[in-house]
Amino acid sequence: MNTDPDRPRMSRPAQVAEAIKTWIVQEHFSAGDRLPSEPELIERFGMAKGTIREAMRILEAQGLVKSRTGPGGGTFVHEVSKERARALLGNYFYFKNLTIRDIYDLRRVLEPELAAALAGKLSEDILGQLEAIIGEYSEPARSLDEEREQHVASLRFHALLADQSENPLLGFLIDFMVNMLSDLTVYRKLYSPPNLELWERGKAFQIELIDALRIGDADTARLVMRDHMATAQKLMEGQEAEMLRRFISE
């Protein structure tokens, strides 16, 4: 029952979609399990065919169920991918006009703790992948296109770290912020003009961080990432200010 007067009232199909979602959890359905047929859902939830169909369309739009036709077809529980969840959440922030400060307010808090938690726990394969990413921007960019690609690659370094987190919520939040920052950087052209200090200091921090992660020095990993985030925020805010100046002058 909706007791919050400021909360929009859900339509009946939306309410039924929520009821079906709760029932799926209560019945311990897993990804890939077939849901009951439409007549069975009509009987179970006591709703008209149109309401059930609309509820299922809502769940499918959310990525929680998937329908297949033909032999062996039906409606199945579907696990929402990280990419889809990221896209759906990104839609919410699309018109929020986020700033560099908004993103780094969270990155400065979360990423140093992630680095500390991962110290001494990463395989040589993952450490090698991190080093390979740094290798993509081992030299300063020679063109604006290359500058853009280096910015994207440097953020992929952080996305790979986030993917190693033992805490799925922490990993998702950092991955989401990193990808949002990557999109903002490209969309708002925050890679222009090229910033040699941002490239040089960012690369140095990441190399130092890998050394701390490899030897299991959690305190150093935390401090390096903290300084990395503070420096990146300052320099990226400078890029953002330059972008705004360009926008006003145009």
PDB file of C-alpha atoms in Angstrom:
ATOM      1  CA  MET A   1       0.000   0.000   0.000  1.00  0.00           C
ATOM      2  CA  ASN A   2       1.297   3.474  -0.900  1.00  0.00           C
ATOM      3  CA  THR A   3       1.379   5.551   2.298  1.00  0.00           C
ATOM      4  CA  ASP A   4       3.693   8.284   0.992  1.00  0.00           C
ATOM      5  CA  PRO A   5       1.553  11.163  -0.401  1.00  0.00           C
ATOM      6  CA  ASP A   6       4.519  12.478  -2.423  1.00  0.00           C
ATOM      7  CA  ARG A   7       5.221   9.151  -4.096  1.00  0.00           C
ATOM      8  CA  PRO A   8       3.523   8.700  -7.481  1.00  0.00           C
ATOM      9  CA  ARG A   9       0.852   6.013  -7.423  1.00  0.00           C
ATOM     10  CA  MET A  10       1.866   2.957  -9.442  1.00  0.00           C
ATOM     11  CA  SER A  11      -0.441   1.685 -12.157  1.00  0.00           C
ATOM     12  CA  ARG A  12      -2.048  -1.702 -11.650  1.00  0.00           C
ATOM     13  CA  PRO A  13       0.300  -3.457 -14.131  1.00  0.00           C
ATOM     14  CA  ALA A  14       3.282  -1.919 -12.325  1.00  0.00           C
ATOM     15  CA  GLN A  15       1.929  -3.176  -8.994  1.00  0.00           C
ATOM     16  CA  VAL A  16       1.468  -6.643 -10.465  1.00  0.00           C
ATOM     17  CA  ALA A  17       4.988  -6.533 -11.912  1.00  0.00           C
ATOM     18  CA  GLU A  18       6.313  -5.821  -8.413  1.00  0.00           C
ATOM     19  CA  ALA A  19       4.213  -8.675  -6.997  1.00  0.00           C
ATOM     20  CA  ILE A  20       5.552 -11.095  -9.614  1.00  0.00           C
ATOM     21  CA  LYS A  21       9.112  -9.949  -8.908  1.00  0.00           C
ATOM     22  CA  THR A  22       8.629 -10.552  -5.175  1.00  0.00           C
ATOM     23  CA  TRP A  23       7.117 -13.972  -5.873  1.00  0.00           C
ATOM     24  CA  ILE A  24      10.072 -14.922  -8.094  1.00  0.00           C
ATOM     25  CA  VAL A  25      12.441 -14.158  -5.208  1.00  0.00           C
ATOM     26  CA  GLN A  26      10.287 -15.935  -2.624  1.00  0.00           C
ATOM     27  CA  GLU A  27      10.063 -19.053  -4.786  1.00  0.00           C
ATOM     28  CA  HIS A  28      13.855 -19.057  -5.331  1.00  0.00           C
ATOM     29  CA  PHE A  29      13.689 -18.913  -9.118  1.00  0.00           C
ATOM     30  CA  SER A  30      17.100 -18.709 -10.768  1.00  0.00           C
ATOM     31  CA  ALA A  31      18.227 -17.177 -14.043  1.00  0.00           C
ATOM     32  CA  GLY A  32      17.053 -19.389 -16.894  1.00  0.00           C
ATOM     33  CA  ASP A  33      14.091 -20.904 -15.023  1.00  0.00           C
ATOM     34  CA  ARG A  34      10.837 -20.955 -16.921  1.00  0.00           C
ATOM     35  CA  LEU A  35       7.950 -18.995 -15.398  1.00  0.00           C
ATOM     36  CA  PRO A  36       4.412 -20.398 -15.301  1.00  0.00           C
ATOM     37  CA  SER A  37       2.216 -19.930 -18.358  1.00  0.00           C
ATOM     38  CA  GLU A  38       0.041 -16.873 -18.808  1.00  0.00           C
ATOM     39  CA  PRO A  39      -3.174 -18.682 -17.674  1.00  0.00           C
ATOM     40  CA  GLU A  40      -1.373 -19.848 -14.527  1.00  0.00           C
ATOM     41  CA  LEU A  41      -0.185 -16.305 -13.763  1.00  0.00           C
ATOM     42  CA  ILE A  42      -3.718 -14.986 -14.339  1.00  0.00           C
ATOM     43  CA  GLU A  43      -5.053 -17.499 -11.831  1.00  0.00           C
ATOM     44  CA  ARG A  44      -2.238 -17.004  -9.312  1.00  0.00           C
ATOM     45  CA  PHE A  45      -2.427 -13.205  -9.217  1.00  0.00           C
ATOM     46  CA  GLY A  46      -6.136 -12.850  -9.888  1.00  0.00           C
ATOM     47  CA  MET A  47      -5.698 -10.329 -12.676  1.00  0.00           C
ATOM     48  CA  ALA A  48      -7.037  -9.938 -16.200  1.00  0.00           C
ATOM     49  CA  LYS A  49      -5.022 -11.138 -19.185  1.00  0.00           C
ATOM     50  CA  GLY A  50      -4.223  -7.560 -20.291  1.00  0.00           C
ATOM     51  CA  THR A  51      -2.877  -6.621 -16.858  1.00  0.00           C
ATOM     52  CA  ILE A  52      -0.654  -9.701 -16.689  1.00  0.00           C
ATOM     53  CA  ARG A  53       0.681  -9.091 -20.189  1.00  0.00           C
ATOM     54  CA  GLU A  54       1.485  -5.472 -19.403  1.00  0.00           C
ATOM     55  CA  ALA A  55       3.175  -6.502 -16.138  1.00  0.00           C
ATOM     56  CA  MET A  56       5.334  -8.980 -18.027  1.00  0.00           C
ATOM     57  CA  ARG A  57       6.240  -6.293 -20.580  1.00  0.00           C
ATOM     58  CA  ILE A  58       7.378  -4.087 -17.690  1.00  0.00           C
ATOM     59  CA  LEU A  59       9.551  -6.872 -16.277  1.00  0.00           C
ATOM     60  CA  GLU A  60      10.994  -7.590 -19.713  1.00  0.00           C
ATOM     61  CA  ALA A  61      11.813  -3.895 -20.220  1.00  0.00           C
ATOM     62  CA  GLN A  62      13.624  -4.000 -16.875  1.00  0.00           C
ATOM     63  CA  GLY A  63      15.584  -7.000 -18.100  1.00  0.00           C
ATOM     64  CA  LEU A  64      14.261  -9.307 -15.371  1.00  0.00           C
ATOM     65  CA  VAL A  65      12.470 -11.741 -17.671  1.00  0.00           C
ATOM     66  CA  LYS A  66      12.966 -12.747 -21.288  1.00  0.00           C
ATOM     67  CA  SER A  67      10.459 -14.260 -23.688  1.00  0.00           C
ATOM     68  CA  ARG A  68      11.277 -16.833 -26.359  1.00  0.00           C
ATOM     69  CA  THR A  69       8.975 -18.118 -29.070  1.00  0.00           C
ATOM     70  CA  GLY A  70       8.904 -21.435 -30.862  1.00  0.00           C
ATOM     71  CA  PRO A  71       9.588 -24.923 -29.513  1.00  0.00           C
ATOM     72  CA  GLY A  72      10.780 -24.745 -25.926  1.00  0.00           C
ATOM     73  CA  GLY A  73       9.683 -21.146 -25.758  1.00  0.00           C
ATOM     74  CA  GLY A  74       8.033 -19.269 -22.929  1.00  0.00           C
ATOM     75  CA  THR A  75       9.001 -16.621 -20.402  1.00  0.00           C
ATOM     76  CA  PHE A  76      12.187 -17.133 -18.421  1.00  0.00           C
ATOM     77  CA  VAL A  77      13.870 -15.447 -15.494  1.00  0.00           C
ATOM     78  CA  HIS A  78      16.721 -13.359 -16.839  1.00  0.00           C
ATOM     79  CA  GLU A  79      19.742 -12.079 -14.956  1.00  0.00           C
ATOM     80  CA  VAL A  80      20.271  -8.373 -15.548  1.00  0.00           C
ATOM     81  CA  SER A  81      23.760  -7.805 -16.935  1.00  0.00           C
ATOM     82  CA  LYS A  82      26.088  -5.197 -15.481  1.00  0.00           C
ATOM     83  CA  GLU A  83      26.014  -3.385 -18.808  1.00  0.00           C
ATOM     84  CA  ARG A  84      22.214  -3.181 -18.847  1.00  0.00           C
ATOM     85  CA  ALA A  85      22.028  -2.063 -15.210  1.00  0.00           C
ATOM     86  CA  ARG A  86      24.651   0.578 -15.936  1.00  0.00           C
ATOM     87  CA  ALA A  87      22.692   1.813 -18.957  1.00  0.00           C
ATOM     88  CA  LEU A  88      19.401   1.984 -17.052  1.00  0.00           C
ATOM     89  CA  LEU A  89      20.977   3.874 -14.168  1.00  0.00           C
ATOM     90  CA  GLY A  90      22.790   6.123 -16.623  1.00  0.00           C
ATOM     91  CA  ASN A  91      19.421   7.101 -18.112  1.00  0.00           C
ATOM     92  CA  TYR A  92      18.390   8.443 -14.700  1.00  0.00           C
ATOM     93  CA  PHE A  93      21.409  10.767 -14.617  1.00  0.00           C
ATOM     94  CA  TYR A  94      21.154  11.770 -18.269  1.00  0.00           C
ATOM     95  CA  PHE A  95      19.470  15.104 -17.527  1.00  0.00           C
ATOM     96  CA  LYS A  96      21.122  15.714 -14.150  1.00  0.00           C
ATOM     97  CA  ASN A  97      24.009  17.699 -15.639  1.00  0.00           C
ATOM     98  CA  LEU A  98      26.601  15.994 -13.481  1.00  0.00           C
ATOM     99  CA  THR A  99      29.912  17.720 -12.927  1.00  0.00           C
ATOM    100  CA  ILE A 100      33.437  16.394 -12.468  1.00  0.00           C
ATOM    101  CA  ARG A 101      33.163  17.266  -8.771  1.00  0.00           C
ATOM    102  CA  ASP A 102      29.969  15.206  -8.428  1.00  0.00           C
ATOM    103  CA  ILE A 103      31.753  12.115  -9.699  1.00  0.00           C
ATOM    104  CA  TYR A 104      35.021  12.638  -7.860  1.00  0.00           C
ATOM    105  CA  ASP A 105      33.252  13.276  -4.562  1.00  0.00           C
ATOM    106  CA  LEU A 106      32.482   9.551  -4.646  1.00  0.00           C
ATOM    107  CA  ARG A 107      35.633   8.337  -6.384  1.00  0.00           C
ATOM    108  CA  ARG A 108      37.808   9.967  -3.702  1.00  0.00           C
ATOM    109  CA  VAL A 109      35.956   8.017  -1.004  1.00  0.00           C
ATOM    110  CA  LEU A 110      35.522   4.637  -2.669  1.00  0.00           C
ATOM    111  CA  GLU A 111      38.530   3.980  -4.867  1.00  0.00           C
ATOM    112  CA  PRO A 112      41.232   4.301  -2.176  1.00  0.00           C
ATOM    113  CA  GLU A 113      39.388   1.671  -0.115  1.00  0.00           C
ATOM    114  CA  LEU A 114      39.073  -0.579  -3.143  1.00  0.00           C
ATOM    115  CA  ALA A 115      42.807  -0.290  -3.752  1.00  0.00           C
ATOM    116  CA  ALA A 116      43.584  -1.148  -0.139  1.00  0.00           C
ATOM    117  CA  ALA A 117      41.238  -4.139  -0.223  1.00  0.00           C
ATOM    118  CA  LEU A 118      42.881  -5.515  -3.384  1.00  0.00           C
ATOM    119  CA  ALA A 119      46.483  -5.178  -2.189  1.00  0.00           C
ATOM    120  CA  GLY A 120      48.212  -8.560  -2.344  1.00  0.00           C
ATOM    121  CA  LYS A 121      45.125 -10.267  -3.785  1.00  0.00           C
ATOM    122  CA  LEU A 122      45.515  -9.729  -7.520  1.00  0.00           C
ATOM    123  CA  SER A 123      46.916 -12.442  -9.747  1.00  0.00           C
ATOM    124  CA  GLU A 124      49.892 -11.789 -11.969  1.00  0.00           C
ATOM    125  CA  ASP A 125      47.518 -12.103 -14.910  1.00  0.00           C
ATOM    126  CA  ILE A 126      45.402  -9.170 -13.671  1.00  0.00           C
ATOM    127  CA  LEU A 127      48.472  -7.144 -12.741  1.00  0.00           C
ATOM    128  CA  GLY A 128      49.793  -7.820 -16.229  1.00  0.00           C
ATOM    129  CA  GLN A 129      46.529  -6.615 -17.749  1.00  0.00           C
ATOM    130  CA  LEU A 130      46.767  -3.395 -15.726  1.00  0.00           C
ATOM    131  CA  GLU A 131      50.332  -2.879 -16.951  1.00  0.00           C
ATOM    132  CA  ALA A 132      49.222  -3.548 -20.522  1.00  0.00           C
ATOM    133  CA  ILE A 133      46.566  -0.829 -20.228  1.00  0.00           C
ATOM    134  CA  ILE A 134      49.201   1.648 -19.035  1.00  0.00           C
ATOM    135  CA  GLY A 135      51.241   0.609 -22.058  1.00  0.00           C
ATOM    136  CA  GLU A 136      48.485   2.032 -24.272  1.00  0.00           C
ATOM    137  CA  TYR A 137      49.424   5.525 -23.104  1.00  0.00           C
ATOM    138  CA  SER A 138      53.126   5.070 -22.416  1.00  0.00           C
ATOM    139  CA  GLU A 139      53.883   8.090 -24.597  1.00  0.00           C
ATOM    140  CA  PRO A 140      52.081  11.438 -24.862  1.00  0.00           C
ATOM    141  CA  ALA A 141      49.300  11.578 -27.441  1.00  0.00           C
ATOM    142  CA  ARG A 142      50.267  12.855 -30.874  1.00  0.00           C
ATOM    143  CA  SER A 143      46.763  13.893 -31.937  1.00  0.00           C
ATOM    144  CA  LEU A 144      43.456  14.858 -30.392  1.00  0.00           C
ATOM    145  CA  ASP A 145      41.952  11.500 -31.360  1.00  0.00           C
ATOM    146  CA  GLU A 146      44.806   9.707 -29.620  1.00  0.00           C
ATOM    147  CA  GLU A 147      44.340  11.970 -26.587  1.00  0.00           C
ATOM    148  CA  ARG A 148      40.693  10.889 -26.399  1.00  0.00           C
ATOM    149  CA  GLU A 149      41.599   7.215 -26.650  1.00  0.00           C
ATOM    150  CA  GLN A 150      44.225   7.582 -23.910  1.00  0.00           C
ATOM    151  CA  HIS A 151      41.672   9.144 -21.558  1.00  0.00           C
ATOM    152  CA  VAL A 152      39.281   6.252 -22.188  1.00  0.00           C
ATOM    153  CA  ALA A 153      42.061   3.680 -21.692  1.00  0.00           C
ATOM    154  CA  SER A 154      43.212   5.250 -18.427  1.00  0.00           C
ATOM    155  CA  LEU A 155      39.681   4.934 -17.066  1.00  0.00           C
ATOM    156  CA  ARG A 156      39.534   1.315 -18.237  1.00  0.00           C
ATOM    157  CA  PHE A 157      42.412   0.714 -15.789  1.00  0.00           C
ATOM    158  CA  HIS A 158      40.038   1.655 -12.948  1.00  0.00           C
ATOM    159  CA  ALA A 159      37.157  -0.368 -14.381  1.00  0.00           C
ATOM    160  CA  LEU A 160      39.375  -3.464 -14.378  1.00  0.00           C
ATOM    161  CA  LEU A 161      40.249  -2.839 -10.725  1.00  0.00           C
ATOM    162  CA  ALA A 162      36.555  -2.435  -9.878  1.00  0.00           C
ATOM    163  CA  ASP A 163      35.818  -5.771 -11.540  1.00  0.00           C
ATOM    164  CA  GLN A 164      38.167  -7.487  -9.065  1.00  0.00           C
ATOM    165  CA  SER A 165      36.287  -6.295  -5.968  1.00  0.00           C
ATOM    166  CA  GLU A 166      34.966  -8.986  -3.637  1.00  0.00           C
ATOM    167  CA  ASN A 167      32.134  -6.577  -2.781  1.00  0.00           C
ATOM    168  CA  PRO A 168      29.762  -6.594  -5.783  1.00  0.00           C
ATOM    169  CA  LEU A 169      28.081  -3.329  -4.762  1.00  0.00           C
ATOM    170  CA  LEU A 170      31.392  -1.492  -4.374  1.00  0.00           C
ATOM    171  CA  GLY A 171      32.641  -2.879  -7.667  1.00  0.00           C
ATOM    172  CA  PHE A 172      29.467  -1.877  -9.501  1.00  0.00           C
ATOM    173  CA  LEU A 173      29.415   1.657  -8.095  1.00  0.00           C
ATOM    174  CA  ILE A 174      33.017   2.327  -9.076  1.00  0.00           C
ATOM    175  CA  ASP A 175      32.554   0.749 -12.500  1.00  0.00           C
ATOM    176  CA  PHE A 176      29.432   2.878 -13.028  1.00  0.00           C
ATOM    177  CA  MET A 177      31.217   6.099 -12.080  1.00  0.00           C
ATOM    178  CA  VAL A 178      34.243   5.281 -14.220  1.00  0.00           C
ATOM    179  CA  ASN A 179      32.086   4.574 -17.271  1.00  0.00           C
ATOM    180  CA  MET A 180      30.021   7.702 -16.669  1.00  0.00           C
ATOM    181  CA  LEU A 181      33.213   9.752 -16.468  1.00  0.00           C
ATOM    182  CA  SER A 182      34.450   8.134 -19.674  1.00  0.00           C
ATOM    183  CA  ASP A 183      31.206   9.053 -21.447  1.00  0.00           C
ATOM    184  CA  LEU A 184      31.336  12.631 -20.112  1.00  0.00           C
ATOM    185  CA  THR A 185      34.957  12.981 -21.184  1.00  0.00           C
ATOM    186  CA  VAL A 186      34.113  11.995 -24.756  1.00  0.00           C
ATOM    187  CA  TYR A 187      30.758  13.775 -25.007  1.00  0.00           C
ATOM    188  CA  ARG A 188      32.003  17.063 -23.510  1.00  0.00           C
ATOM    189  CA  LYS A 189      35.448  16.802 -25.132  1.00  0.00           C
ATOM    190  CA  LEU A 190      37.236  17.084 -21.791  1.00  0.00           C
ATOM    191  CA  TYR A 191      40.301  15.634 -23.484  1.00  0.00           C
ATOM    192  CA  SER A 192      40.744  18.920 -25.358  1.00  0.00           C
ATOM    193  CA  PRO A 193      43.109  20.678 -25.137  1.00  0.00           C
ATOM    194  CA  PRO A 194      45.651  17.931 -24.351  1.00  0.00           C
ATOM    195  CA  ASN A 195      46.882  18.099 -20.758  1.00  0.00           C
ATOM    196  CA  LEU A 196      50.422  16.797 -20.424  1.00  0.00           C
ATOM    197  CA  GLU A 197      50.396  17.054 -16.632  1.00  0.00           C
ATOM    198  CA  LEU A 198      47.236  14.957 -16.389  1.00  0.00           C
ATOM    199  CA  TRP A 199      48.794  12.262 -18.577  1.00  0.00           C
ATOM    200  CA  GLU A 200      52.156  12.279 -16.800  1.00  0.00           C
ATOM    201  CA  ARG A 201      50.923  12.322 -13.209  1.00  0.00           C
ATOM    202  CA  GLY A 202      48.096   9.875 -13.828  1.00  0.00           C
ATOM    203  CA  LYS A 203      50.445   7.334 -15.394  1.00  0.00           C
ATOM    204  CA  ALA A 204      52.961   7.740 -12.561  1.00  0.00           C
ATOM    205  CA  PHE A 205      50.282   7.169  -9.917  1.00  0.00           C
ATOM    206  CA  GLN A 206      49.038   4.036 -11.677  1.00  0.00           C
ATOM    207  CA  ILE A 207      52.550   2.566 -11.945  1.00  0.00           C
ATOM    208  CA  GLU A 208      53.136   3.251  -8.244  1.00  0.00           C
ATOM    209  CA  LEU A 209      49.772   1.725  -7.410  1.00  0.00           C
ATOM    210  CA  ILE A 210      50.569  -1.518  -9.245  1.00  0.00           C
ATOM    211  CA  ASP A 211      53.803  -1.827  -7.244  1.00  0.00           C
ATOM    212  CA  ALA A 212      51.862  -1.474  -3.973  1.00  0.00           C
ATOM    213  CA  LEU A 213      49.189  -3.934  -5.106  1.00  0.00           C
ATOM    214  CA  ARG A 214      51.795  -6.486  -6.159  1.00  0.00           C
ATOM    215  CA  ILE A 215      53.637  -6.487  -2.798  1.00  0.00           C
ATOM    216  CA  GLY A 216      50.430  -6.336  -0.755  1.00  0.00           C
ATOM    217  CA  ASP A 217      51.016  -2.891   0.800  1.00  0.00           C
ATOM    218  CA  ALA A 218      47.432  -1.836   1.544  1.00  0.00           C
ATOM    219  CA  ASP A 219      48.344   1.455   3.260  1.00  0.00           C
ATOM    220  CA  THR A 220      50.474   2.631   0.349  1.00  0.00           C
ATOM    221  CA  ALA A 221      47.855   1.511  -2.174  1.00  0.00           C
ATOM    222  CA  ARG A 222      45.229   3.545  -0.333  1.00  0.00           C
ATOM    223  CA  LEU A 223      47.437   6.654  -0.160  1.00  0.00           C
ATOM    224  CA  VAL A 224      48.493   6.433  -3.801  1.00  0.00           C
ATOM    225  CA  MET A 225      44.907   6.081  -4.985  1.00  0.00           C
ATOM    226  CA  ARG A 226      43.806   8.922  -2.714  1.00  0.00           C
ATOM    227  CA  ASP A 227      46.441  11.239  -4.181  1.00  0.00           C
ATOM    228  CA  HIS A 228      45.639   9.991  -7.682  1.00  0.00           C
ATOM    229  CA  MET A 229      41.969  10.882  -7.275  1.00  0.00           C
ATOM    230  CA  ALA A 230      42.677  14.305  -5.739  1.00  0.00           C
ATOM    231  CA  THR A 231      45.114  15.222  -8.511  1.00  0.00           C
ATOM    232  CA  ALA A 232      42.858  13.888 -11.271  1.00  0.00           C
ATOM    233  CA  GLN A 233      39.896  15.844  -9.905  1.00  0.00           C
ATOM    234  CA  LYS A 234      41.828  19.110  -9.855  1.00  0.00           C
ATOM    235  CA  LEU A 235      43.153  18.671 -13.371  1.00  0.00           C
ATOM    236  CA  MET A 236      39.870  17.375 -14.816  1.00  0.00           C
ATOM    237  CA  GLU A 237      38.011  20.323 -13.285  1.00  0.00           C
ATOM    238  CA  GLY A 238      40.453  22.494 -15.203  1.00  0.00           C
ATOM    239  CA  GLN A 239      39.516  20.641 -18.404  1.00  0.00           C
ATOM    240  CA  GLU A 240      35.839  21.122 -17.549  1.00  0.00           C
ATOM    241  CA  ALA A 241      36.347  24.859 -17.031  1.00  0.00           C
ATOM    242  CA  GLU A 242      38.080  25.091 -20.393  1.00  0.00           C
ATOM    243  CA  MET A 243      35.180  23.271 -22.012  1.00  0.00           C
ATOM    244  CA  LEU A 244      32.724  25.778 -20.512  1.00  0.00           C
ATOM    245  CA  ARG A 245      34.826  28.688 -21.777  1.00  0.00           C
ATOM    246  CA  ARG A 246      34.755  27.187 -25.268  1.00  0.00           C
ATOM    247  CA  PHE A 247      30.993  26.730 -25.056  1.00  0.00           C
ATOM    248  CA  ILE A 248      30.397  30.350 -24.002  1.00  0.00           C
ATOM    249  CA  SER A 249      32.714  31.737 -26.673  1.00  0.00           C
ATOM    250  CA  GLU A 250      30.961  29.737 -29.366  1.00  0.00           C
TER     251      GLU A 250
END
